Amino acid sequence: MRIAVVGGGPGGLYLAALAKQLDPGREVVVFERNAVDDTFGFGVVFSDETLDGLEQADPVLFAAVSARFARWSDIDVVHRGETVTSGGHGFSAINRRVLLELLAGRCADVGVDLRFRTVAPPVETLRAEYDLVVAADGARSAIRTAQADVFGPDLDVRSARYMWLGTDRVLDAFTFVAKQTPHGTLMVHAYPFSEHRSTFIVETAESTWRALGFDAVDADALPPGANDEASIAALAEIFREELGGAALVANNSRWLRFTTVRNRRWHDGNLVLLGDAAHTAHFSIGSGTKLAMEDALALAASLRRHADVATALAAYEAERRPVVESTQRAAQASLEWFEDVDHVTGLDPQQFAFNLLTRSRRVTFDNLAVRDPDYAARVRTHFAPGAPPLFQPFTLRNLVLRNRIVAAPVTVDAARDGVPGDAEMLLLSAAAVGGAGLVLTGGTAVAPDGRACAASSGLWSEPHVAAWRAITDRIHATSAARVGVQLTHAGRRGVAPVAPTPVPYVPGDPEPGPVDEEAVVAAFADAARRAADAGFDVLELHAGHGHLLSTYLSPLTNPGDVAHRLRFPLRVLDAVRAAWDGPLLVRVSAADHAPGGQPIGDAVEIGRALAAHGADAVDVSSGEVVAHERPNYGRSYQTPLAERIRHDAGVPVVAVGGISTADDANSIVLAGRADLVAVGRAMLHDPAWALHAAVALGWDEVEWPAHLRAGAAPPPTARRVPPRLTLTDPEPVPVHRRWRPLLTSAKG
């Protein structure tokens, strides 16, 4: 087999070395237009998981690389002059130039044909002459660009600006610094990578970048290898205290915007993308070098397993794509957190640090507690002594909820003429007895023509009041839960479609008619009065998911500015507030997940207006406003929307969407992302979810119903106790390890 690798970065070199070792009879050629030591950047970071793979794949290379590692386990978060430290993480970093030299040396040792300072032939020539062509030519891959119709690249260029620098100050831990300026926050991502230097990345929002004058130099106009000297001098002054007298070191350092690279496919015939050419992930969560070398290992393994190139490339992509996409989802959450960091800098240092550490939604309180129990105890106590955050009480207006858990509204669609019955009774009672602090009904129509379907429940007549009263009385008699009703008019998603604009929800559906706004306002107000008679403790207005009030709020269904879109929903809210004295929530779709949809800034303004008109909290959902939406479903995927509204609008919020574990819910509250957490599908799976959450969080001061008490402990399961097979106990791994280099004369 003849293999051509285009690109002499870590991924390309590592693949070449592995491919040659696995079959010395292969001809492996690497084309790289630069010299081996012509590299930009400073240190690269590896996880312990990746290092285990490197050690197994090539022990010789691993030994050479690991001998040059800087190692540590702590993360320091510096905010408002206070440093918060979390340990037990485990990092290894190395100078990028040193890594490339070691990889090139390994390639030479095993017989790879290295052609540095050589421009690769055209890709079609390579494909004709070689059995396999590997495009490892970086995020701006010329090969991928030339074959764009095949690979389908999607390049997401972000607005935040960052500059990659080094410093002569040798840090001893991964260090995040939130530097406040009159114009916004500058974030530092810094870590050691040798005995003499550390990486020092500065990142900031575009508005801050411009306000500080960093836009005076056009990065694109700088020649290759040149540095933005004016910005570097300004940063050295801004971070004088953090640098401790050390200098900033430049290497092609200029302001950049991060580009997330995704591709519809990674291979075509005998051509395959590898590393940054195939995908990128924001530097705040992982190294592109790490991902590229993992790609190389997976591709080499596939070539070993499958003699046919096409089969091997398909197997490689099938194996790696889910791993990469998972990393990219976490990286996207992290990227967006840093882009929007100004919205959480009002948190105190302890909560800010926890918020930062859990930004990707992969790391939770329990993860951190395993790594560093003392840190976890400090941050939990800092939130409030006693119960875990999820089981702290919360006050809504004049009502105290026993915990922060909300049974999310679930539509039953089993009513007759709007009258609820056994289905609603069983669903709501199970969640209440199961420990939720607040249970919400599904969408309950304020008028017959406002139902989503003929079987929707309602609250427009006295028979409805009596039926709901039977349910609320039963819940109050058998639990300490509070119960709320979600009032709605389904609008263009209803049995008699109406909307502010004559556009159907699904093309081909009947065109919605005009809204009788006077009648709708009166119906909501009347239903609110009936809610009190029905024994409800809380009322929620449904202004999301494409129901009537939602279609007024979204620019996709009601074009105009925010003030125009708020006009009618606020009118309804005012009428309901006048008729209802108790706690009042409003559910909104904070994002439409479709082009031209509502930006988060508008959602914040809507949240602020709702609070000003009497809403006690905003229940933050998203989507379902238009049928052609494309939401990015995932773990706690809507929580960042809730967090933005909470901090920017200054209103309590309920987070909902993809929240399934006690640890996730507890972490959301502890990080200050939401005040209450709504659990939907997980509570359908386990109506006693809240009680089991208390067990999972180690909190036993909850009231178990007599018939469920035996379920406080999990049932016994088969488990095997492993025998001792070692004479000595392993040395405990220290929770806190700082980088303490043994200085040598060699610069690295």
XYZ file of C-alpha atoms in Angstrom:
748
model
C 0.000 0.000 0.000
C 1.155 3.513 -0.856
C -0.036 6.228 1.561
C 0.320 9.992 1.040
C -0.208 12.259 4.029
C -0.685 15.945 3.240
C 0.208 17.968 6.335
C 3.044 17.485 8.786
C 1.200 18.445 11.962
C 0.923 16.085 14.932
C -2.024 14.163 13.463
C -0.407 13.576 10.082
C 2.973 12.607 11.528
C 1.456 10.282 14.109
C -0.625 8.498 11.481
C 2.427 8.097 9.266
C 4.462 6.606 12.112
C 1.716 4.176 13.156
C 0.840 3.119 9.603
C 4.480 2.332 8.840
C 4.999 0.410 12.078
C 1.900 -1.721 11.545
C 3.128 -2.701 8.075
C 6.780 -1.884 7.288
C 6.123 -2.848 3.681
C 3.931 0.201 3.173
C 5.283 3.264 1.429
C 4.278 6.241 3.583
C 5.070 9.771 2.392
C 4.383 13.006 4.296
C 4.198 16.290 2.381
C 4.633 19.447 4.488
C 5.262 22.867 2.985
C 6.983 24.194 6.143
C 10.100 23.070 7.977
C 9.637 20.731 10.926
C 10.300 23.537 13.413
C 8.139 26.145 11.629
C 5.235 25.939 14.024
C 2.788 28.370 15.521
C 1.333 28.073 18.999
C 2.896 27.077 22.282
C 1.812 24.176 24.477
C -0.651 21.383 23.738
C -2.608 19.520 26.416
C -3.464 15.826 26.669
C -5.946 13.979 28.854
C -5.015 10.835 30.755
C -7.425 8.863 28.536
C -5.591 9.923 25.374
C -2.214 9.185 26.929
C -3.302 5.637 27.749
C -4.050 5.142 24.038
C -0.701 6.623 22.975
C 1.182 4.372 25.359
C -0.513 1.242 24.047
C -0.103 2.192 20.385
C 3.564 3.217 20.430
C 5.416 2.762 23.744
C 8.657 4.142 22.285
C 7.072 7.416 21.195
C 5.078 7.641 24.402
C 8.208 7.325 26.526
C 9.931 10.089 24.569
C 6.939 12.411 24.742
C 6.029 11.777 28.372
C 9.580 12.555 29.458
C 9.010 16.139 28.284
C 5.580 16.629 29.839
C 4.594 19.249 32.353
C 2.109 17.555 34.696
C -0.372 18.924 37.209
C -3.882 18.285 38.529
C -5.218 21.632 39.810
C -7.424 24.250 38.179
C -7.250 27.783 39.583
C -10.087 30.204 38.833
C -9.241 33.833 39.568
C -12.212 36.192 39.912
C -12.458 39.493 41.760
C -9.046 39.006 43.307
C -9.904 35.608 44.818
C -8.472 32.278 43.647
C -10.650 29.171 43.868
C -8.830 25.861 43.405
C -10.296 22.533 42.322
C -8.020 19.501 42.230
C -7.877 15.959 40.932
C -8.167 16.755 37.215
C -4.935 15.437 35.717
C -3.264 17.343 32.884
C -0.159 16.811 30.758
C 1.211 19.424 28.353
C 4.172 19.668 26.028
C 5.765 22.288 23.817
C 4.188 21.937 20.368
C 7.539 22.363 18.638
C 9.094 19.618 20.797
C 6.158 17.310 20.074
C 6.564 17.809 16.327
C 10.290 17.114 16.512
C 9.686 13.896 18.465
C 7.017 12.768 16.013
C 9.226 13.550 13.027
C 12.060 11.657 14.664
C 9.838 8.653 15.234
C 8.696 8.760 11.588
C 12.306 8.809 10.441
C 13.173 5.887 12.730
C 10.484 3.646 11.254
C 11.159 4.604 7.625
C 8.527 7.225 6.747
C 9.487 9.400 3.769
C 9.326 12.936 5.229
C 9.245 15.740 2.666
C 9.367 19.014 4.577
C 9.437 22.306 2.673
C 7.549 20.485 -0.084
C 4.194 21.498 -1.512
C 2.052 18.433 -2.128
C 1.056 17.635 -5.718
C -2.568 18.316 -6.697
C -4.976 16.040 -4.902
C -6.128 14.319 -8.091
C -2.514 13.452 -8.901
C -2.073 12.027 -5.415
C -5.277 10.021 -5.650
C -4.112 8.492 -8.918
C -0.631 7.614 -7.628
C -1.390 6.488 -4.065
C -3.751 3.912 -2.588
C -4.694 6.252 0.250
C -4.501 10.057 0.523
C -4.873 11.598 3.977
C -5.801 15.290 4.137
C -4.269 16.409 7.428
C -3.777 19.966 6.193
C -5.530 21.826 8.993
C -8.674 23.827 9.651
C -8.241 25.763 6.393
C -7.674 22.547 4.447
C -7.101 23.270 0.779
C -8.031 19.691 -0.091
C -11.341 19.912 1.748
C -12.069 23.251 0.109
C -11.355 21.853 -3.351
C -13.657 18.890 -2.648
C -16.346 20.896 -0.839
C -19.142 19.370 -2.898
C -18.096 15.936 -1.610
C -17.295 16.655 2.042
C -19.958 19.314 2.658
C -18.010 21.543 5.062
C -19.851 23.736 7.556
C -17.588 26.485 8.924
C -19.055 28.251 11.957
C -17.000 31.420 12.465
C -17.605 32.840 15.942
C -17.655 36.492 16.966
C -15.406 36.398 20.039
C -11.721 37.289 19.569
C -8.741 35.474 21.019
C -4.969 35.745 20.868
C -2.571 32.852 21.444
C 0.462 33.938 23.445
C 3.086 32.510 25.725
C 4.704 33.834 28.875
C 8.003 33.344 30.665
C 6.081 32.939 33.891
C 5.906 29.215 34.660
C 2.467 28.583 36.102
C 1.899 25.595 38.340
C -1.734 24.835 37.410
C -4.368 25.393 34.751
C -5.361 29.002 35.398
C -8.473 30.875 34.321
C -8.505 34.613 34.994
C -11.629 36.757 34.613
C -10.143 40.229 34.213
C -12.684 43.021 34.570
C -12.269 46.174 32.504
C -14.604 49.161 32.141
C -15.622 47.714 28.759
C -16.129 44.060 29.649
C -14.260 40.930 30.637
C -10.993 39.553 29.286
C -10.656 35.820 29.967
C -7.279 34.146 30.268
C -6.770 30.422 29.622
C -3.243 29.651 30.815
C -1.225 26.539 31.632
C 2.421 25.453 31.855
C 3.977 23.389 29.086
C 7.683 23.305 29.921
C 10.220 24.202 32.550
C 10.417 27.739 31.217
C 7.085 28.769 29.728
C 3.320 28.722 29.878
C 0.607 29.175 27.282
C -1.360 32.397 27.807
C -4.524 32.729 25.688
C -6.612 35.900 25.970
C -10.237 35.763 24.812
C -12.958 38.400 24.841
C -16.280 39.377 23.315
C -16.119 41.376 20.100
C -17.743 44.403 21.774
C -15.036 44.464 24.465
C -12.317 43.919 21.858
C -13.494 46.946 19.910
C -14.069 49.139 22.965
C -10.500 48.502 24.148
C -9.149 49.571 20.755
C -7.782 46.197 19.726
C -9.490 46.527 16.348
C -6.968 49.198 15.329
C -4.785 46.504 13.736
C -6.214 44.423 10.892
C -5.032 40.880 11.602
C -5.638 39.829 7.996
C -3.289 42.573 6.785
C -0.365 41.299 8.868
C 2.168 39.211 6.930
C 2.581 35.534 7.900
C 4.478 35.177 11.147
C 4.035 38.829 12.139
C 2.617 39.795 15.526
C 0.115 42.428 16.620
C 2.709 44.266 18.699
C 0.374 47.071 19.815
C -2.196 44.669 21.240
C 0.483 42.546 22.881
C 1.944 45.590 24.626
C -1.531 46.599 25.833
C -2.234 43.097 27.130
C 1.084 43.014 28.961
C 0.036 46.178 30.790
C -3.493 44.929 31.536
C -2.161 41.647 32.933
C 0.914 43.047 34.648
C -0.179 41.693 38.036
C -1.062 38.232 36.707
C 2.217 37.979 34.791
C 4.204 38.849 37.921
C 6.878 40.698 36.009
C 7.240 38.032 33.324
C 7.039 38.875 29.637
C 4.455 37.871 27.077
C 5.967 35.832 24.240
C 4.574 36.102 20.711
C 4.561 33.636 17.838
C 2.376 34.731 14.922
C 0.162 36.251 17.622
C -2.764 38.278 16.384
C -6.469 38.478 17.164
C -8.398 35.558 15.685
C -11.950 34.276 15.581
C -12.485 30.604 16.284
C -13.997 28.509 13.518
C -15.824 25.313 14.356
C -15.334 22.942 11.437
C -17.890 20.245 10.720
C -18.237 18.109 7.602
C -21.132 16.132 6.203
C -18.704 13.280 5.505
C -15.006 12.644 6.083
C -14.025 10.265 3.300
C -14.503 9.756 -0.423
C -12.979 6.858 -2.321
C -9.319 6.758 -1.304
C -9.316 10.283 0.199
C -9.937 10.929 3.904
C -9.945 13.969 6.201
C -8.081 13.840 9.497
C -7.804 16.224 12.457
C -8.691 19.895 11.987
C -9.469 19.304 8.313
C -12.399 17.141 9.446
C -13.409 18.859 12.683
C -12.390 21.404 15.286
C -13.334 21.879 18.933
C -12.848 25.073 20.917
C -9.553 25.220 22.804
C -11.348 25.781 26.115
C -12.338 22.119 26.345
C -9.629 20.217 24.564
C -6.715 20.313 22.241
C -7.104 19.971 18.493
C -3.805 18.100 18.654
C -5.353 15.575 21.027
C -8.298 14.969 18.684
C -6.054 14.738 15.619
C -3.800 12.147 17.249
C -6.826 10.147 18.380
C -8.035 10.274 14.748
C -4.661 8.979 13.606
C -4.778 6.081 16.029
C -8.322 5.146 14.960
C -7.484 5.376 11.246
C -4.342 3.278 11.644
C -6.344 0.664 13.539
C -8.997 0.576 10.804
C -6.338 0.105 8.130
C -4.973 -2.794 10.167
C -8.386 -4.439 10.508
C -9.550 -3.952 6.914
C -7.430 -4.656 3.868
C -9.828 -2.782 1.600
C -9.265 0.997 1.811
C -12.903 1.961 1.270
C -14.023 -0.383 4.047
C -11.288 0.875 6.362
C -12.233 4.528 5.813
C -15.923 3.838 6.399
C -15.081 1.993 9.626
C -12.814 4.855 10.744
C -15.495 7.473 10.243
C -18.191 5.325 11.861
C -16.004 4.855 14.929
C -14.684 8.387 15.303
C -17.630 10.556 14.301
C -19.760 9.877 17.426
C -16.751 10.553 19.657
C -15.899 13.787 17.871
C -19.489 15.000 17.722
C -19.862 14.414 21.456
C -16.710 16.436 22.066
C -17.928 19.169 19.735
C -21.235 19.432 21.602
C -19.394 19.939 24.865
C -16.952 22.317 23.187
C -19.829 24.333 21.731
C -21.334 24.770 25.184
C -17.941 25.817 26.531
C -17.299 28.175 23.612
C -20.648 29.879 24.103
C -20.009 30.192 27.847
C -16.795 32.114 27.235
C -18.433 34.242 24.531
C -21.105 35.228 27.049
C -18.960 35.318 30.198
C -19.952 38.913 30.982
C -23.401 37.625 31.886
C -22.117 35.583 34.857
C -19.311 37.755 36.211
C -21.784 39.122 38.753
C -21.564 35.804 40.609
C -19.349 35.635 43.677
C -15.958 33.904 43.177
C -17.046 30.496 44.524
C -20.189 30.246 42.419
C -18.442 31.748 39.388
C -15.710 29.096 39.621
C -18.249 26.270 39.868
C -20.198 27.757 36.986
C -17.018 27.826 34.882
C -15.986 24.281 35.793
C -19.419 22.930 34.804
C -19.821 25.072 31.670
C -19.737 22.178 29.181
C -22.565 20.316 30.994
C -20.305 17.248 31.021
C -18.728 18.053 34.380
C -21.085 18.116 37.356
C -20.938 18.441 41.118
C -20.576 14.678 41.523
C -17.667 14.576 39.039
C -15.873 17.299 40.964
C -16.644 15.638 44.306
C -14.919 12.454 43.145
C -11.866 14.421 42.037
C -11.660 16.769 45.019
C -14.061 16.060 47.937
C -12.858 19.062 49.947
C -13.581 21.462 47.087
C -17.043 19.969 46.621
C -17.823 20.354 50.313
C -16.720 23.995 50.249
C -18.794 24.951 47.225
C -21.902 23.159 48.503
C -21.666 24.801 51.923
C -21.061 28.149 50.279
C -24.407 27.887 48.459
C -26.313 27.168 51.669
C -25.700 24.939 54.694
C -27.758 21.826 55.202
C -29.610 20.324 52.282
C -28.131 19.980 48.790
C -29.028 22.967 46.590
C -31.760 20.990 44.821
C -33.486 20.413 48.166
C -33.216 23.926 49.491
C -36.634 25.630 49.778
C -37.538 28.390 47.356
C -40.034 31.202 47.760
C -42.289 32.181 44.862
C -44.087 35.377 45.788
C -45.913 34.354 48.996
C -45.473 30.603 48.550
C -42.620 28.460 49.876
C -41.761 25.379 47.789
C -40.184 22.540 49.758
C -37.500 21.997 47.105
C -36.390 23.232 43.673
C -37.926 20.330 41.693
C -40.805 20.993 39.310
C -42.753 18.225 37.612
C -42.779 19.675 34.102
C -46.146 20.172 32.390
C -47.120 17.062 30.457
C -50.178 16.994 28.213
C -52.416 13.999 28.888
C -55.163 14.600 26.274
C -57.682 12.375 28.022
C -60.328 14.951 28.945
C -63.964 14.918 27.872
C -65.322 18.317 26.909
C -62.322 19.768 28.722
C -63.106 18.004 32.019
C -60.036 16.292 33.525
C -60.359 12.869 35.073
C -58.397 9.868 36.299
C -55.478 10.311 33.886
C -54.703 13.806 35.170
C -55.287 12.709 38.770
C -52.871 9.791 38.512
C -50.137 11.709 36.678
C -50.095 14.741 38.970
C -50.604 12.801 42.211
C -47.772 10.404 41.412
C -45.315 13.282 40.880
C -46.548 15.051 44.031
C -46.311 11.972 46.234
C -43.001 11.244 44.511
C -41.442 14.311 46.128
C -41.640 17.200 43.621
C -41.940 20.631 45.170
C -44.286 21.858 42.434
C -46.343 19.892 39.913
C -47.759 21.582 36.821
C -50.665 20.461 34.684
C -50.230 20.181 30.952
C -51.667 22.857 28.669
C -55.139 23.709 29.958
C -57.282 25.647 27.500
C -58.970 28.887 28.505
C -61.686 28.461 25.865
C -63.180 25.609 23.800
C -61.610 26.960 20.596
C -58.236 27.271 22.366
C -57.757 23.530 22.818
C -54.845 21.812 21.103
C -57.133 18.860 20.381
C -60.598 17.671 21.272
C -59.252 15.757 24.308
C -57.383 18.706 25.827
C -58.295 19.708 29.367
C -59.823 23.107 30.029
C -60.758 25.672 32.627
C -63.525 27.667 30.965
C -66.564 26.409 32.920
C -67.696 25.385 36.393
C -67.578 21.607 35.688
C -63.896 22.067 34.988
C -63.438 23.863 38.320
C -65.058 21.010 40.228
C -62.991 18.352 38.466
C -59.728 20.185 39.035
C -60.687 20.860 42.656
C -60.977 17.132 43.286
C -57.445 16.689 41.965
C -55.859 19.586 43.865
C -57.599 18.584 47.112
C -56.259 15.044 46.760
C -52.711 16.294 46.139
C -52.839 18.690 49.108
C -54.207 15.940 51.354
C -51.573 13.361 50.416
C -48.392 15.417 49.928
C -46.608 18.671 50.673
C -46.359 19.471 46.981
C -47.829 22.602 45.486
C -49.814 22.322 42.282
C -50.037 24.733 39.387
C -52.115 24.993 36.237
C -50.684 25.915 32.848
C -53.219 28.098 31.058
C -53.027 28.286 27.298
C -54.698 29.067 24.035
C -53.270 26.791 21.347
C -53.583 29.417 18.604
C -52.613 28.123 15.187
C -51.801 24.713 16.737
C -55.374 24.360 17.978
C -58.692 22.925 16.900
C -59.742 26.318 15.523
C -56.496 27.887 14.297
C -56.005 31.602 14.919
C -52.814 33.647 14.868
C -51.544 37.213 14.471
C -50.447 36.341 10.920
C -52.201 33.945 8.492
C -49.367 31.416 8.302
C -50.193 27.780 9.217
C -47.937 25.822 11.576
C -47.392 23.110 8.975
C -47.602 23.941 5.256
C -50.878 22.610 3.933
C -52.767 23.055 7.203
C -55.754 25.436 7.249
C -54.787 29.096 7.226
C -55.219 30.585 10.739
C -57.940 33.142 11.165
C -57.620 36.502 12.935
C -57.463 36.670 16.729
C -60.388 38.140 18.683
C -58.037 39.753 21.195
C -60.798 41.066 23.484
C -62.286 37.596 23.822
C -58.898 35.979 24.429
C -57.942 38.447 27.169
C -61.285 37.904 28.891
C -60.918 34.112 28.611
C -57.488 34.137 30.256
C -58.677 36.404 33.071
C -61.760 34.270 33.699
C -59.662 31.093 33.723
C -57.279 32.673 36.230
C -60.178 33.385 38.587
C -61.402 29.814 38.165
C -57.879 28.539 38.935
C -58.170 30.022 42.416
C -61.552 28.365 42.923
C -60.081 25.075 41.677
C -57.483 25.113 44.462
C -54.362 25.740 42.410
C -51.373 27.259 44.225
C -49.512 28.492 41.129
C -50.556 29.677 37.708
C -48.429 29.455 34.563
C -49.176 31.256 31.315
C -48.083 29.229 28.313
C -46.370 31.652 25.941
C -44.120 29.105 24.240
C -44.121 26.191 21.804
C -46.066 27.936 19.066
C -49.241 28.409 21.087
C -51.102 31.684 20.650
C -49.048 33.954 22.937
C -45.872 32.375 21.561
C -46.814 33.297 17.992
C -47.064 36.913 19.090
C -43.571 36.795 20.653
C -41.620 35.198 17.796
C -40.387 37.284 14.839
C -41.000 34.238 12.634
C -44.741 34.435 13.258
C -45.202 38.109 14.160
C -42.635 40.353 12.426
C -41.625 43.525 14.207
C -39.533 44.726 17.108
C -39.747 43.303 20.622
C -42.063 46.036 21.879
C -44.529 45.270 19.089
C -44.350 41.526 19.716
C -44.859 41.964 23.465
C -47.945 44.157 23.150
C -50.632 41.475 23.292
C -48.882 38.941 25.602
C -48.368 41.732 28.156
C -51.990 42.711 27.864
C -52.970 39.118 28.676
C -50.462 38.996 31.523
C -51.828 42.220 33.029
C -55.374 40.847 32.943
C -54.312 37.580 34.546
C -52.249 39.346 37.190
C -55.265 41.454 38.114
C -57.364 38.313 38.528
C -54.768 36.153 40.304
C -52.955 37.026 43.552
C -50.696 33.988 43.802
C -47.386 33.007 42.198
C -47.408 33.503 38.444
C -45.033 31.850 35.965
C -44.747 32.428 32.232
C -43.359 29.748 29.948
C -41.540 31.065 26.876
C -39.664 29.659 23.919
C -36.424 31.589 24.311
C -35.069 30.397 20.953
C -36.833 29.308 17.771
C -34.035 27.076 16.395
C -34.689 28.354 12.882
C -33.150 31.038 10.654
C -34.468 34.502 11.458
C -35.754 33.332 14.819
C -35.642 35.107 18.129
C -32.139 36.002 19.366
C -31.301 35.511 23.022
C -31.098 39.279 23.524
C -34.783 39.566 22.630
C -35.610 36.693 24.998
C -33.854 38.576 27.800
C -35.862 41.701 27.030
C -39.048 39.635 27.026
C -38.133 38.121 30.395
C -37.470 41.579 31.817
C -40.844 42.860 30.549
C -42.718 39.845 31.907
C -41.209 40.421 35.362
C -42.089 44.113 35.232
C -45.726 43.150 34.555
C -46.005 40.767 37.483
C -44.456 37.441 36.487
C -42.686 35.885 39.470
C -40.517 33.571 37.349
C -39.940 32.664 33.712
C -40.131 29.009 32.686
C -37.505 28.882 29.937
C -38.102 26.395 27.158
C -37.416 26.726 23.431
C -38.596 25.707 19.988
C -41.829 24.261 18.563
C -42.714 27.709 17.204
C -42.189 26.594 13.606
C -42.337 23.104 12.186
C -39.023 23.502 10.311
C -36.998 24.043 13.513
C -33.654 22.302 13.976
C -32.912 22.197 17.712
C -29.640 20.757 18.965
C -31.105 18.334 21.483
C -28.843 17.128 24.252
C -28.151 17.023 27.940
C -29.595 20.137 29.637
C -29.568 21.777 26.228
C -31.908 24.656 27.114
C -30.231 25.572 30.406
C -27.921 28.256 28.903
C -31.027 30.119 27.730
C -32.447 30.069 31.253
C -29.115 31.229 32.655
C -28.936 34.236 30.343
C -32.465 35.358 31.216
C -31.818 34.845 34.941
C -28.661 36.947 35.019
C -29.467 39.588 32.416
C -33.152 40.146 33.166
C -32.746 39.687 36.913
C -35.747 37.377 37.185
C -36.010 33.886 38.738
C -36.132 31.148 36.128
C -37.120 27.530 35.711
C -34.712 25.431 33.621
C -36.170 22.595 31.557
C -35.105 20.296 28.738
C -32.930 17.188 28.756
C -32.484 17.186 32.546
C -32.599 13.624 33.787
C -30.259 13.037 36.741
C -30.223 14.395 40.269
C -26.604 15.401 39.782
C -27.400 17.471 36.678
C -30.346 19.179 38.369
C -28.384 19.852 41.554
C -25.437 21.230 39.561
C -27.716 23.607 37.634
C -28.999 25.164 40.857
C -25.578 25.193 42.520
C -24.001 26.974 39.542
C -26.652 29.685 39.599
C -28.007 28.726 36.185
C -31.601 28.462 37.404
C -33.678 28.743 40.557
C -35.966 25.813 39.825
C -35.470 22.731 37.644
C -38.323 21.143 35.698
C -38.041 17.412 35.026
C -40.226 15.917 32.320
C -39.481 12.582 30.696
C -37.319 11.357 33.567
C -40.271 11.840 35.928
C -42.563 9.979 33.546
C -40.037 7.147 33.713
C -39.882 7.381 37.508
C -42.700 9.316 39.221
C -40.685 9.104 42.479
C -37.745 10.818 40.754
C -37.536 13.550 43.393
C -37.370 11.103 46.284
C -34.746 9.028 44.527
C -32.837 12.241 43.774
C -32.621 12.893 47.507
C -31.130 9.436 47.985
C -28.648 9.997 45.161
C -27.557 13.291 46.733
C -27.178 11.756 50.183
C -30.052 13.716 51.710
C -32.338 11.710 53.994
C -34.408 14.505 55.514
C -37.284 14.089 53.098
C -40.727 12.751 53.848
C -41.312 9.361 52.263
C -44.917 8.193 51.859
C -45.451 4.989 53.808
C -46.149 2.933 50.690
C -42.877 4.072 49.040
C -40.562 4.020 52.060
C -39.140 0.614 51.180
C -37.910 2.162 47.933
C -35.621 4.572 49.793
C -32.837 2.038 49.371
C -32.177 0.450 45.972
C -33.057 -3.238 45.708
C -30.169 -5.702 46.040
C -28.336 -6.633 42.873
C -25.785 -9.269 42.030
C -22.254 -8.003 42.525
C -18.900 -9.674 42.735
C -16.300 -8.634 45.261
C -12.934 -8.846 43.463
C -10.107 -10.716 45.206
C -6.823 -9.059 46.194
C -4.214 -9.913 43.559
C -1.405 -7.538 44.576
C 1.077 -7.695 47.436
C 1.217 -3.948 47.907
C -1.397 -1.230 47.797
C -1.078 1.335 45.019
C 0.189 4.742 46.020
C -2.723 7.167 46.395
C -2.902 9.779 43.678
C -2.614 13.247 45.223
C -5.674 15.448 44.743
C -3.576 18.585 44.383
C -0.507 18.397 42.184
C 1.179 21.546 40.911
C 3.796 21.761 38.160
C 7.173 21.948 39.859
C 9.778 21.797 37.078
C 13.364 20.788 37.679
C 15.003 23.609 35.769
C 17.682 22.756 33.242
C 19.771 24.943 31.011
C 17.884 23.873 27.874
C 15.090 26.149 26.787
C 11.850 24.295 25.894
